[in-house]
PDB file of C-alpha atoms in Angstrom:
ATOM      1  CA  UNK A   1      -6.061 -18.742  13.903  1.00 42.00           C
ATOM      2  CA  UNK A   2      -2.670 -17.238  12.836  1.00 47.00           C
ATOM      3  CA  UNK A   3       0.553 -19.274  13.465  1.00 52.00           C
ATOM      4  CA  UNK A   4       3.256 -17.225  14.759  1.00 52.00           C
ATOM      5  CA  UNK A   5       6.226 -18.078  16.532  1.00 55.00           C
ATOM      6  CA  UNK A   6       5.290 -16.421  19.951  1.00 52.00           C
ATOM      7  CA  UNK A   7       8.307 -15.561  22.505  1.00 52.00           C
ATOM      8  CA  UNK A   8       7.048 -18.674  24.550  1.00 50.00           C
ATOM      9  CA  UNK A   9       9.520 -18.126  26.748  1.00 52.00           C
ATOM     10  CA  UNK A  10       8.532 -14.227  27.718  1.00 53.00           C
ATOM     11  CA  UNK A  11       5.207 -15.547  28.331  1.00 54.00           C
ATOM     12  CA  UNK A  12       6.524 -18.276  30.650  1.00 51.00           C
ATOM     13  CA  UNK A  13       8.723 -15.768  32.586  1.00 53.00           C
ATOM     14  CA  UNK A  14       5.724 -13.236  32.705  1.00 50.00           C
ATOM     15  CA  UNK A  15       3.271 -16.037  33.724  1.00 49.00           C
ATOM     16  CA  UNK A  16       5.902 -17.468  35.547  1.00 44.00           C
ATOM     17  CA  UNK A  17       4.433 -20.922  33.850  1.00 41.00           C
ATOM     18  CA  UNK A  18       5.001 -23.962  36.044  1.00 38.00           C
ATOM     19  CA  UNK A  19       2.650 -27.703  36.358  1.00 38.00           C
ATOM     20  CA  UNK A  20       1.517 -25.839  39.843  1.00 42.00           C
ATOM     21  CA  UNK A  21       0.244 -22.895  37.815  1.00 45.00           C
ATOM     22  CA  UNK A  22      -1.268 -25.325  34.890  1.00 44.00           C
ATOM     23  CA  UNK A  23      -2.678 -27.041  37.456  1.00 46.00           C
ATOM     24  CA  UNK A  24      -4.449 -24.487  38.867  1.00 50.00           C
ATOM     25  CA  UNK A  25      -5.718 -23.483  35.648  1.00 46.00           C
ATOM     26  CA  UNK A  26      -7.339 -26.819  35.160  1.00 47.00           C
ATOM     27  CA  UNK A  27      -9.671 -26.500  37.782  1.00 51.00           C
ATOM     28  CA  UNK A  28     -11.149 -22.848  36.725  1.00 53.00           C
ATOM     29  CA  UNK A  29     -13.852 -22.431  34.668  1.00 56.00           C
ATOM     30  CA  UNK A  30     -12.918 -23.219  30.804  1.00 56.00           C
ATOM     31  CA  UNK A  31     -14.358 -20.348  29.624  1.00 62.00           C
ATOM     32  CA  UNK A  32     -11.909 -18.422  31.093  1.00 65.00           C
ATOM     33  CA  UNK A  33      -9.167 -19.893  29.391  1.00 63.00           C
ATOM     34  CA  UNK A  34      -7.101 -19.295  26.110  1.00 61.00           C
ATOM     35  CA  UNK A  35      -5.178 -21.993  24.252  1.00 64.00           C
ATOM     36  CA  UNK A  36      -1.686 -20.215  22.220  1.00 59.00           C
ATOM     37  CA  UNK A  37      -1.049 -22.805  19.572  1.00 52.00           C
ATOM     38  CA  UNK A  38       2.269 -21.774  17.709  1.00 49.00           C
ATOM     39  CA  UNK A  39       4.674 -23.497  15.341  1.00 50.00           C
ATOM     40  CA  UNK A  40       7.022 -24.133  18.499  1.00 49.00           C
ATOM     41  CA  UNK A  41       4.164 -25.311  20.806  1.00 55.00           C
ATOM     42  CA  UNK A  42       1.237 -24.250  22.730  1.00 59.00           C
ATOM     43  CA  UNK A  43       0.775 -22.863  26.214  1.00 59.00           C
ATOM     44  CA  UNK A  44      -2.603 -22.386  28.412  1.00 63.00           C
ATOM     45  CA  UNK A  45      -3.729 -18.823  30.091  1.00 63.00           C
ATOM     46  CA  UNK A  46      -5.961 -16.432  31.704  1.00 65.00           C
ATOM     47  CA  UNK A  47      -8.019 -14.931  29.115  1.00 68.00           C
ATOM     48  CA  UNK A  48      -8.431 -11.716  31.136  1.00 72.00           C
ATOM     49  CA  UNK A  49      -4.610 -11.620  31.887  1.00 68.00           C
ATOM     50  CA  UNK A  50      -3.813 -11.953  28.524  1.00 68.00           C
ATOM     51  CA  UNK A  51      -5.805  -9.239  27.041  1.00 71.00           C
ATOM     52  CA  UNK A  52      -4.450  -6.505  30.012  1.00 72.00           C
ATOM     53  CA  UNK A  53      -0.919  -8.380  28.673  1.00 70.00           C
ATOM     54  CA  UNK A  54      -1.772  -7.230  25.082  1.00 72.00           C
ATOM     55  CA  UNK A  55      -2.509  -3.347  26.262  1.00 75.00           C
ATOM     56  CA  UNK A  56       1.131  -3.171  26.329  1.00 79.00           C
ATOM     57  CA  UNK A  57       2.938  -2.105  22.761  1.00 82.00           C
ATOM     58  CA  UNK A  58       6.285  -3.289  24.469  1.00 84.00           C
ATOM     59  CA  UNK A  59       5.243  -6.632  25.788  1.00 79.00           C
ATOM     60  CA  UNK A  60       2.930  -7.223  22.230  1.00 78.00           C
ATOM     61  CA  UNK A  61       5.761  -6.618  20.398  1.00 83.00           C
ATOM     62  CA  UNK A  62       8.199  -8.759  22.177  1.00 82.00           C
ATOM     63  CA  UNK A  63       5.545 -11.577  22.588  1.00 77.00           C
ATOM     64  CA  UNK A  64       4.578 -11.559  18.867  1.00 79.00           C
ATOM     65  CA  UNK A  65       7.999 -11.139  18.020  1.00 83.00           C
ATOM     66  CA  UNK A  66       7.428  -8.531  15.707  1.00 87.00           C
ATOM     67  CA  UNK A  67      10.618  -7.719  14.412  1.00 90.00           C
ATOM     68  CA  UNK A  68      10.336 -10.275  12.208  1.00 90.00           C
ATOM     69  CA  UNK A  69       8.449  -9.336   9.068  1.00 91.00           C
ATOM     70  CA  UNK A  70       6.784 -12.540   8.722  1.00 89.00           C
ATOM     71  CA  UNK A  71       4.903 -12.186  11.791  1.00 87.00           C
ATOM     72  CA  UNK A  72       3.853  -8.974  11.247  1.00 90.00           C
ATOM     73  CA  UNK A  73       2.724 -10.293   7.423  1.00 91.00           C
ATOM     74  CA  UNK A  74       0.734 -13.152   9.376  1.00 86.00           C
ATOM     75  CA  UNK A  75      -0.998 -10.583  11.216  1.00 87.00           C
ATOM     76  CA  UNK A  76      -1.702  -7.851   8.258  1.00 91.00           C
ATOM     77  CA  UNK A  77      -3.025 -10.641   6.196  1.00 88.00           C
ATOM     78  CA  UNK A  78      -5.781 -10.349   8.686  1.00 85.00           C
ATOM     79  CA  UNK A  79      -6.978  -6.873   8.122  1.00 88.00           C
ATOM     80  CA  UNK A  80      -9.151  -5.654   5.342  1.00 88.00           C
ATOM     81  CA  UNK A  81      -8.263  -2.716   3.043  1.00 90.00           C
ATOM     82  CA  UNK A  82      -9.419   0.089   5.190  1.00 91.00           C
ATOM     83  CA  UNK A  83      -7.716  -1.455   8.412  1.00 92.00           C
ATOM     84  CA  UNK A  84      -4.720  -1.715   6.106  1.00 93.00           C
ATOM     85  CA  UNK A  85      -5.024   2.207   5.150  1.00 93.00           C
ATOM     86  CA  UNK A  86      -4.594   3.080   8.951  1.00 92.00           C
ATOM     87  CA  UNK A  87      -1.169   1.924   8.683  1.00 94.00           C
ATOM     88  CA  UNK A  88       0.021   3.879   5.539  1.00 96.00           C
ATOM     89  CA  UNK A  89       0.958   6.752   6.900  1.00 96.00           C
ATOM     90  CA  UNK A  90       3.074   5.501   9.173  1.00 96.00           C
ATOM     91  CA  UNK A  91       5.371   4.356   6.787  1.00 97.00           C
ATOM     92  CA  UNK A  92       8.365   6.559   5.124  1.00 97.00           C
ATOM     93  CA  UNK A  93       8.166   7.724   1.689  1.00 97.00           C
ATOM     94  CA  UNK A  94      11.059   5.059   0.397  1.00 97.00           C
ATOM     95  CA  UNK A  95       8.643   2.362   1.741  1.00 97.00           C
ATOM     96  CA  UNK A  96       6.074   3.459   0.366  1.00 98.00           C
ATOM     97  CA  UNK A  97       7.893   4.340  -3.121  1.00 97.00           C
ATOM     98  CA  UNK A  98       8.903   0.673  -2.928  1.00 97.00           C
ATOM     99  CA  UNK A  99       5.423  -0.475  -3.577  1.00 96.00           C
ATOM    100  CA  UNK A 100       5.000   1.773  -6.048  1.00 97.00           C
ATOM    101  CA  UNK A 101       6.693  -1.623  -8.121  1.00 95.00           C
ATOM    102  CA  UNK A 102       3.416  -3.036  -8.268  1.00 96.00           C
ATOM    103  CA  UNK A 103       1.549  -0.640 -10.734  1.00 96.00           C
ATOM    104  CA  UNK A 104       2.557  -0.870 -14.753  1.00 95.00           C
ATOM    105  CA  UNK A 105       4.323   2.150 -16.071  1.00 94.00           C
ATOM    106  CA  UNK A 106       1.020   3.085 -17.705  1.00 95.00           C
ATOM    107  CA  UNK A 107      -0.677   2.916 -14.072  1.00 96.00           C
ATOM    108  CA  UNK A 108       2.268   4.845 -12.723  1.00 97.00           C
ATOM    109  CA  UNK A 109       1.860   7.408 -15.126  1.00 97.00           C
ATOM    110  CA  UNK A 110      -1.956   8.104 -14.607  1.00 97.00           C
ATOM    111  CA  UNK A 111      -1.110   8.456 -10.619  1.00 98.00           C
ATOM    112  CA  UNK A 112       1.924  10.806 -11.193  1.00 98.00           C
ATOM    113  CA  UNK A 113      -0.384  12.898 -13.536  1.00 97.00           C
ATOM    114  CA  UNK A 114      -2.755  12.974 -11.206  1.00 97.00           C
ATOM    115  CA  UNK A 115      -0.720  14.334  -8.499  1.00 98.00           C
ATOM    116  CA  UNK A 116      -0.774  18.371  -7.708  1.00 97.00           C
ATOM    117  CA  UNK A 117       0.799  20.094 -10.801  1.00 97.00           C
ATOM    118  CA  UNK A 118       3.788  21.375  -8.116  1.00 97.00           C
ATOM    119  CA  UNK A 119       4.667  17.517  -6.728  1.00 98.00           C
ATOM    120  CA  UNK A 120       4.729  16.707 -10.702  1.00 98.00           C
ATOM    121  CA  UNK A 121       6.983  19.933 -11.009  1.00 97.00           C
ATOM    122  CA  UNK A 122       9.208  18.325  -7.922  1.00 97.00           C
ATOM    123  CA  UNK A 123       9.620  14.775  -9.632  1.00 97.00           C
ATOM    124  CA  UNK A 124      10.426  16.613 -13.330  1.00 98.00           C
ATOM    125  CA  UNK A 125      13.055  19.007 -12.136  1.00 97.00           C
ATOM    126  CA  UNK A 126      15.238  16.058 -10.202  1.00 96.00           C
ATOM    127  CA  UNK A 127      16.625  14.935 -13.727  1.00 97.00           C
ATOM    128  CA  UNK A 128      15.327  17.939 -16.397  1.00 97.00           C
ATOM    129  CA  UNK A 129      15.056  21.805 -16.869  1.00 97.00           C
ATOM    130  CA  UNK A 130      12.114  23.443 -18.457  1.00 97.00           C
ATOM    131  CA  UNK A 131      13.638  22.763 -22.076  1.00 97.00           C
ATOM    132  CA  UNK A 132      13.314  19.371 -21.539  1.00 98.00           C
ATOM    133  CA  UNK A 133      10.065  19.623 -21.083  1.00 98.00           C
ATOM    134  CA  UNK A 134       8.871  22.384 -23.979  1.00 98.00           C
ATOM    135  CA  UNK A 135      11.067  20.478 -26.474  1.00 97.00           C
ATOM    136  CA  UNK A 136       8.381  17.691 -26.170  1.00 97.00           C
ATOM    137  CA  UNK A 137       5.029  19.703 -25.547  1.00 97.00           C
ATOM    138  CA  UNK A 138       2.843  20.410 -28.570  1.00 96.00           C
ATOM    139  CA  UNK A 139       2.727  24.294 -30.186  1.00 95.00           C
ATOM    140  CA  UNK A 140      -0.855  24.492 -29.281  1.00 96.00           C
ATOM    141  CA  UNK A 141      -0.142  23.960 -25.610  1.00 97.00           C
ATOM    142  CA  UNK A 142       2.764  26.526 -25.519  1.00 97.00           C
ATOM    143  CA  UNK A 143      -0.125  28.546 -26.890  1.00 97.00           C
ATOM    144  CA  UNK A 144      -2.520  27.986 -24.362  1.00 97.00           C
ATOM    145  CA  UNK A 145       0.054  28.849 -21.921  1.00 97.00           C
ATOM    146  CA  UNK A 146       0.622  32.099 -23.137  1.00 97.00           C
ATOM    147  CA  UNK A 147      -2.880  32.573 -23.434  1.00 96.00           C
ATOM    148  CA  UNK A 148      -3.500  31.939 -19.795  1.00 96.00           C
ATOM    149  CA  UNK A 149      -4.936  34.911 -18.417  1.00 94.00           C
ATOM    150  CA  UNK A 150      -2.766  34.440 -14.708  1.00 96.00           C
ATOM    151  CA  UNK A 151       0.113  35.109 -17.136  1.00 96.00           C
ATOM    152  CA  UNK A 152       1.081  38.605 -16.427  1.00 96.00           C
ATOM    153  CA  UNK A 153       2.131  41.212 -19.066  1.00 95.00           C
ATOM    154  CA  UNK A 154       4.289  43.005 -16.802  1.00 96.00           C
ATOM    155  CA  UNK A 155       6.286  39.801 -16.568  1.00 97.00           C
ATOM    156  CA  UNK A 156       6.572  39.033 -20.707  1.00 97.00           C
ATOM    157  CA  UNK A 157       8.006  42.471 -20.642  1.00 96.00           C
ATOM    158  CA  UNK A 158      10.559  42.093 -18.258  1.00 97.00           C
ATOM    159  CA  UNK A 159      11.658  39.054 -20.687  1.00 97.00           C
ATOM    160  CA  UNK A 160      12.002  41.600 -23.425  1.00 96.00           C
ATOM    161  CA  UNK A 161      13.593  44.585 -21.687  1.00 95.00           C
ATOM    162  CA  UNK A 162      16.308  41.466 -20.569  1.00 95.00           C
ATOM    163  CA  UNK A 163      16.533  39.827 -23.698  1.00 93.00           C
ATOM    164  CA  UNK A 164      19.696  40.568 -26.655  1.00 92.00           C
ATOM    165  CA  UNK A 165      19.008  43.248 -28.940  1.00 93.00           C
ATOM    166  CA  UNK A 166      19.751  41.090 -31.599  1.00 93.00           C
ATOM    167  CA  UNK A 167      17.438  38.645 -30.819  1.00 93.00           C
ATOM    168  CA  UNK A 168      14.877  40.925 -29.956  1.00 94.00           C
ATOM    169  CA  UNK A 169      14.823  42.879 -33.493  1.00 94.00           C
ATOM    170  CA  UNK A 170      14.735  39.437 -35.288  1.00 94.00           C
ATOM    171  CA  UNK A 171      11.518  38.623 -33.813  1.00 94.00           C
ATOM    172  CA  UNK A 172      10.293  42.276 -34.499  1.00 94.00           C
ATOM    173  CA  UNK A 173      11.428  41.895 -37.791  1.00 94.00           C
ATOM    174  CA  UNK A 174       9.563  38.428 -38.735  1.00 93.00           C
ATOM    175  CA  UNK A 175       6.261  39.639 -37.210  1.00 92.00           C
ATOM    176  CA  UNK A 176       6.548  43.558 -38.849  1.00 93.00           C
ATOM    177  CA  UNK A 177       8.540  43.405 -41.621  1.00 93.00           C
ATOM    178  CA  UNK A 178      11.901  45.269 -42.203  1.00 92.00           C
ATOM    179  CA  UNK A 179      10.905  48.705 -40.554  1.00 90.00           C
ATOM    180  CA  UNK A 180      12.250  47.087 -37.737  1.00 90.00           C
ATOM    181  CA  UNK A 181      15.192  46.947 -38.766  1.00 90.00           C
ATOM    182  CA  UNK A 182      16.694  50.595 -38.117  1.00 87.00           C
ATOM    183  CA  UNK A 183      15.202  50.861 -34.717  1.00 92.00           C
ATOM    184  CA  UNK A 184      16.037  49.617 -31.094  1.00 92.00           C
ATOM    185  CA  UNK A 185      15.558  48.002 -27.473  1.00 92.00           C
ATOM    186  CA  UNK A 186      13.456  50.644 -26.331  1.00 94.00           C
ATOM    187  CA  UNK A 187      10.951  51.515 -29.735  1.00 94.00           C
ATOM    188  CA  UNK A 188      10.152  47.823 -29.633  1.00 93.00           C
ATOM    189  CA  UNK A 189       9.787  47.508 -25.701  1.00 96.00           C
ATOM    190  CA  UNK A 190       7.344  50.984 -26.829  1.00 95.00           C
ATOM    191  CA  UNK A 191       5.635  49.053 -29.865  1.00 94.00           C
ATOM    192  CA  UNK A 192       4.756  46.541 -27.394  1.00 95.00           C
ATOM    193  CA  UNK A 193       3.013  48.250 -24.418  1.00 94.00           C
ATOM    194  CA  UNK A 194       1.029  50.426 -26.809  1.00 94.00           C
ATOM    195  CA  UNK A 195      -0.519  46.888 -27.843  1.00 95.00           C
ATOM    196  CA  UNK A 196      -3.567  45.868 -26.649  1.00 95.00           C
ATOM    197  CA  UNK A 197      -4.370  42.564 -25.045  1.00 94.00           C
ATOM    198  CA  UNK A 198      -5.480  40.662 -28.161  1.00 95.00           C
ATOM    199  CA  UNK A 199      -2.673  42.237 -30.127  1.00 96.00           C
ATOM    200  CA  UNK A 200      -0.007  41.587 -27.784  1.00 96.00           C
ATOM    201  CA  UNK A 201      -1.533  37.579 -27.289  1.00 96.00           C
ATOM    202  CA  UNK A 202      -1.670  37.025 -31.060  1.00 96.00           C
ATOM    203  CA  UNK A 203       2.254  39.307 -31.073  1.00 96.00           C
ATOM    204  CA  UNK A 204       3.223  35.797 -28.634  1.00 97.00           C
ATOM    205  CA  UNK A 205       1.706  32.767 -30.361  1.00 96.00           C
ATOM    206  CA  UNK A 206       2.975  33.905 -33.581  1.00 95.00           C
ATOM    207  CA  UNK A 207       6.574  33.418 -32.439  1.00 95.00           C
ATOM    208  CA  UNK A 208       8.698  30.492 -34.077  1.00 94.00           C
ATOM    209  CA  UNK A 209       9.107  27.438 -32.322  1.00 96.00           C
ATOM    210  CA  UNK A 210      11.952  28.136 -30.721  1.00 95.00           C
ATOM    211  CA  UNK A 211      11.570  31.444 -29.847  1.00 95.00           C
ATOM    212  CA  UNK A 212       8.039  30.436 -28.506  1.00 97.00           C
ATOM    213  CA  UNK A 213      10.078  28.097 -25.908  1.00 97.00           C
ATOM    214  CA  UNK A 214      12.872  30.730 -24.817  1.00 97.00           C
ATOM    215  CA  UNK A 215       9.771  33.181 -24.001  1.00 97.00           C
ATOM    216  CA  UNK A 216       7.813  30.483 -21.523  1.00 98.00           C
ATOM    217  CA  UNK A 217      11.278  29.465 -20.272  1.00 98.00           C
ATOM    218  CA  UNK A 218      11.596  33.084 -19.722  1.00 97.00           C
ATOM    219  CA  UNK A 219       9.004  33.984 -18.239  1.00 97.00           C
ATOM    220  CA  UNK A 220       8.954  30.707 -15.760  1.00 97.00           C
ATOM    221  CA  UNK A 221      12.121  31.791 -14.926  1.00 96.00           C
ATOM    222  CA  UNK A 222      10.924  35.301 -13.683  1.00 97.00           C
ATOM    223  CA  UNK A 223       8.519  33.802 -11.821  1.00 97.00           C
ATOM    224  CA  UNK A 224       8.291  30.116 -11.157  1.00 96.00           C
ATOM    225  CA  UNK A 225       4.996  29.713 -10.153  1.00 97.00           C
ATOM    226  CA  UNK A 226       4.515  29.711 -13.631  1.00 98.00           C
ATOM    227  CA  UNK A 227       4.950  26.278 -14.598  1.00 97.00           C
ATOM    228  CA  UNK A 228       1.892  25.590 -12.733  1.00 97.00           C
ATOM    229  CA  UNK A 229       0.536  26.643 -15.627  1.00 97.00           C
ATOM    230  CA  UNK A 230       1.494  23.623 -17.715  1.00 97.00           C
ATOM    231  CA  UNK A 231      -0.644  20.677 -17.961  1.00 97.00           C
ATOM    232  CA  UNK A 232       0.744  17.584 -15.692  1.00 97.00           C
ATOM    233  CA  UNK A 233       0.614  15.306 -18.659  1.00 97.00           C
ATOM    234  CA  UNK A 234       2.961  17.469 -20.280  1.00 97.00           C
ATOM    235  CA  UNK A 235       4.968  18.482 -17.467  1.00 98.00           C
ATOM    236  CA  UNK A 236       5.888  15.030 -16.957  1.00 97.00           C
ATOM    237  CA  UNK A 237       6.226  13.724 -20.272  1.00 97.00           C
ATOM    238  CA  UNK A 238      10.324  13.718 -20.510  1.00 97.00           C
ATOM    239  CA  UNK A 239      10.175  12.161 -16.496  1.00 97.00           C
ATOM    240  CA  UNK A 240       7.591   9.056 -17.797  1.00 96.00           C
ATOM    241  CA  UNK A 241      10.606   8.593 -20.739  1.00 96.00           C
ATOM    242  CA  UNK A 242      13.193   7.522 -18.031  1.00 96.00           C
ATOM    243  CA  UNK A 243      12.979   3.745 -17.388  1.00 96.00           C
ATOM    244  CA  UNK A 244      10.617   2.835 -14.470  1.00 96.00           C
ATOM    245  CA  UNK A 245      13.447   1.624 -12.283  1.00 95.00           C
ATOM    246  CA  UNK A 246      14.954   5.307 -12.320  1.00 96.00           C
ATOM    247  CA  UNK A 247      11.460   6.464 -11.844  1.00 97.00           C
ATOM    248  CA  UNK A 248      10.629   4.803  -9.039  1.00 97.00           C
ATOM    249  CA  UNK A 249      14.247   5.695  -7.211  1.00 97.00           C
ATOM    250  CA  UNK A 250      12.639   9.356  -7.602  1.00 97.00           C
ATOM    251  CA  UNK A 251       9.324   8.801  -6.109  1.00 98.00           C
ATOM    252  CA  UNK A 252      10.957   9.070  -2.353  1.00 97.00           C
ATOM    253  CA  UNK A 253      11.410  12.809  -2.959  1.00 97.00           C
ATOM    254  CA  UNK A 254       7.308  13.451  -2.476  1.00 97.00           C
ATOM    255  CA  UNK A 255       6.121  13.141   0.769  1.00 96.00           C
ATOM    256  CA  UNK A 256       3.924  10.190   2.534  1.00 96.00           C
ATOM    257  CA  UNK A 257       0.506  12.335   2.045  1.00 96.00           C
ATOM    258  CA  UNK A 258       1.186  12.006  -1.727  1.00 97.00           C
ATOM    259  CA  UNK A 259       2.183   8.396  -1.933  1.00 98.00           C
ATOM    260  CA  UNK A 260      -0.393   6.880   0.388  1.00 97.00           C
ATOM    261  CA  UNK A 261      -3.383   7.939  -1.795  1.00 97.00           C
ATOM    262  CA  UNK A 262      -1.203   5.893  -4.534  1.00 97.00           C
ATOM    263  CA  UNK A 263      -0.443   2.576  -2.628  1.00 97.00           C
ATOM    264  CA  UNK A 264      -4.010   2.705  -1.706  1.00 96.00           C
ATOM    265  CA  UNK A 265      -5.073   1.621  -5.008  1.00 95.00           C
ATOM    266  CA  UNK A 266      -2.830  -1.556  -4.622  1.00 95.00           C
ATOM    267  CA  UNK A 267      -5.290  -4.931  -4.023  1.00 93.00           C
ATOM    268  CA  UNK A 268      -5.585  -5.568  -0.361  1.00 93.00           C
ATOM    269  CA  UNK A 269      -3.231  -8.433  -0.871  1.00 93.00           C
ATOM    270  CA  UNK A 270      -0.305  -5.971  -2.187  1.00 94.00           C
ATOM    271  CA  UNK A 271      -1.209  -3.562   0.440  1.00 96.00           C
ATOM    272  CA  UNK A 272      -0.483  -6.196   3.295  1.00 95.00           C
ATOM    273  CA  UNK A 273       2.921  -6.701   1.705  1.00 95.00           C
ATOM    274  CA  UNK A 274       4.315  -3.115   1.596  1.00 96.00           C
ATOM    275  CA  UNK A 275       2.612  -2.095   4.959  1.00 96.00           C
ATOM    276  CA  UNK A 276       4.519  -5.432   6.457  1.00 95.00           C
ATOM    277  CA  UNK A 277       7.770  -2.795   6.415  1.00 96.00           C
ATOM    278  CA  UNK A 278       6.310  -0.794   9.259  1.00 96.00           C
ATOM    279  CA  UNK A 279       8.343  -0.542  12.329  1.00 95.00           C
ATOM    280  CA  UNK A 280       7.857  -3.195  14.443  1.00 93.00           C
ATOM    281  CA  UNK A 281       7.498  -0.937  17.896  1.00 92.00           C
ATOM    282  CA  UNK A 282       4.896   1.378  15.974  1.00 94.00           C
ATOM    283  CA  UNK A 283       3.123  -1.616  14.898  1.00 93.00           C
ATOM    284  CA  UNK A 284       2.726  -2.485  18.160  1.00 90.00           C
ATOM    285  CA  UNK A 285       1.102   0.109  19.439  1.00 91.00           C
ATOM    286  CA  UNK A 286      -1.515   0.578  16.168  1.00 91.00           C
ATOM    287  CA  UNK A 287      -2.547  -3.171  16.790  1.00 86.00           C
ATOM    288  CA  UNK A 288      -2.850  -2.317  20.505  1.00 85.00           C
ATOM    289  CA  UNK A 289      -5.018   1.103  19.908  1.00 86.00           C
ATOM    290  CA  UNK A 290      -6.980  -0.218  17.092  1.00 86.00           C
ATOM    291  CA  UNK A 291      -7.069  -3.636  16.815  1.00 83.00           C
ATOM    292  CA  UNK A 292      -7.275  -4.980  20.175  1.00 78.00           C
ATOM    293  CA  UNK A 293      -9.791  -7.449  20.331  1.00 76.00           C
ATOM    294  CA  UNK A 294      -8.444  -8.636  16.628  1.00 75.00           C
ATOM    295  CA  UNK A 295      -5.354  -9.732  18.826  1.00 72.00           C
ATOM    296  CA  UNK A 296      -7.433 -11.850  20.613  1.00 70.00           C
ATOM    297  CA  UNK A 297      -9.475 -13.602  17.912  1.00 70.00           C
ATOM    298  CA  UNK A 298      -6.132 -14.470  15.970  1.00 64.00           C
ATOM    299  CA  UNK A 299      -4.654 -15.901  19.502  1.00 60.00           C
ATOM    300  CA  UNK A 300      -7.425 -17.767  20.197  1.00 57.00           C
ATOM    301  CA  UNK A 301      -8.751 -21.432  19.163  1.00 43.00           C
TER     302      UNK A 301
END
């Protein structure tokens, strides 16, 4: 039994209540009969009337009085964590991202990094660029990444025919000594496709530092499908730096789908206090669909 202050006087006006009615009740069979015990009171009724009553989301809603969050607590305190699921999605994603508050910043990492490498990609690229990001991976990743095989050549070149002659014949000249020097643009751009595969792989991780992260910004930058590439752990690394109150004020920009899966792994009894934000009118109707005879139960003595 739940204790909720019911709309007593909807019910009264619905039932239209009076000692003739409660009378009349009185002599019925018992069985037939529900007791309402509130904090304001109690009131006698039809069983049967009261559950075709409770078919309406309108007249549950008004006779719950669920647009106050404490009575729609009461009631969610009542459902178990796969009931409480059911309700997720109906929230928004800044409700939801408000019970993301719950988890430690190391839990809150693990669930970001565990999110589709793109949705990572979204959260990263509200506060940093790609620099951000390579100026805090490891060489050997930027390695791997330019070993990937869905890296295309024909993209790597179009970062070389683009980039400052200059630049371009001080890499040439690190990696193949001062030969380089006297020639241009398009010898090197030549040097390059004549290279095969292995050649032109080792030609990339040999680059300095530096260089090494102008090429993958380069190359994302041609085509930004790229950065699916990267690992999510370091993809998000600069993001997880920010304090978790400026994380969390980011989190809204995913959609529900992506944050449900995340408040899911709340304990039942956090669960029951984020999905309390639901709007009362589609509350209403969820209880009524799926939880009908649940209404009953709690109503009843």
């Amino acid at each position: 039994m739940i204790e909720l202050n019911l709309d007593l006087s909807y019910l009264s006006r619905y039932y239209e209540l009076s000692t003739q009615r409660i009378n009349k009740y009185s002599e019925e069979d018992p069985d037939r009969l529900i007791t309402l015990e509130t904090m304001v009171g109690a009131v006698t009724l039809d069983r049967d009337e009261l559950r075709a009553l409770l078919l309406h989301p309108n007249k549950v809603a008004r006779i719950l009085q669920l647009a106050k969050p404490k009575n729609r607590y009461m009631i969610l305190k009542h459902l178990n964590e796969d009931d409480l699921a059911k309700l997720l999605p109906y929230l928004s994603s800044e409700q939801l991202s408000w019970g993301l508050q719950y988890f430690t910043s190391e839990k809150l990492e693990m669930l970001i990094n565990k999110l589709p490498t793109e949705q990572v990609a979204t959260l990263v690229f509200q506060h940093f660029g790609i620099m951000d990001v390579l100026n805090l991976m490891h060489e050997d990743k930027m390695d791997n990444f330019l070993k990937n095989e869905k890296l295309e050549r024909k993209d790597i070149m179009k970062y070389f025919e683009q980039m400052d002659t200059d630049q371009f014949r001080q890499i040439m000249m690190k990696q193949f000594g001062a030969s380089m020097e006297k020639k241009g643009k398009e010898d090197y751009l030549n040097i390059l496709n004549m290279m095969d595969p292995d050649k032109f792989t080792e030609f990339l991780t040999k680059f300095e530092r530096k260089d090494k992260m102008q090429l993958i910004a380069g190359v994302i930058s041609i085509n930004p499908e790229y950065v699916l590439l990267l690992e999510n752990e370091d993809l998000s690394r600069p993001f997880m730096l920010m304090d978790k109150d400026k994380i969390l004020k980011t989190m809204p920009v995913l959609d529900p789908e992506f944050l449900v899966p995340m408040i899911e792994e709340l304990p039942a009894e956090l669960m029951q206090v984020v999905a309390t934000q639901i709007e009362p009118d589609i509350f209403a109707e969820l209880i009524v669909q799926e939880f009908p005879d649940l209404l009953m139960e709690m109503l009843t003595l």
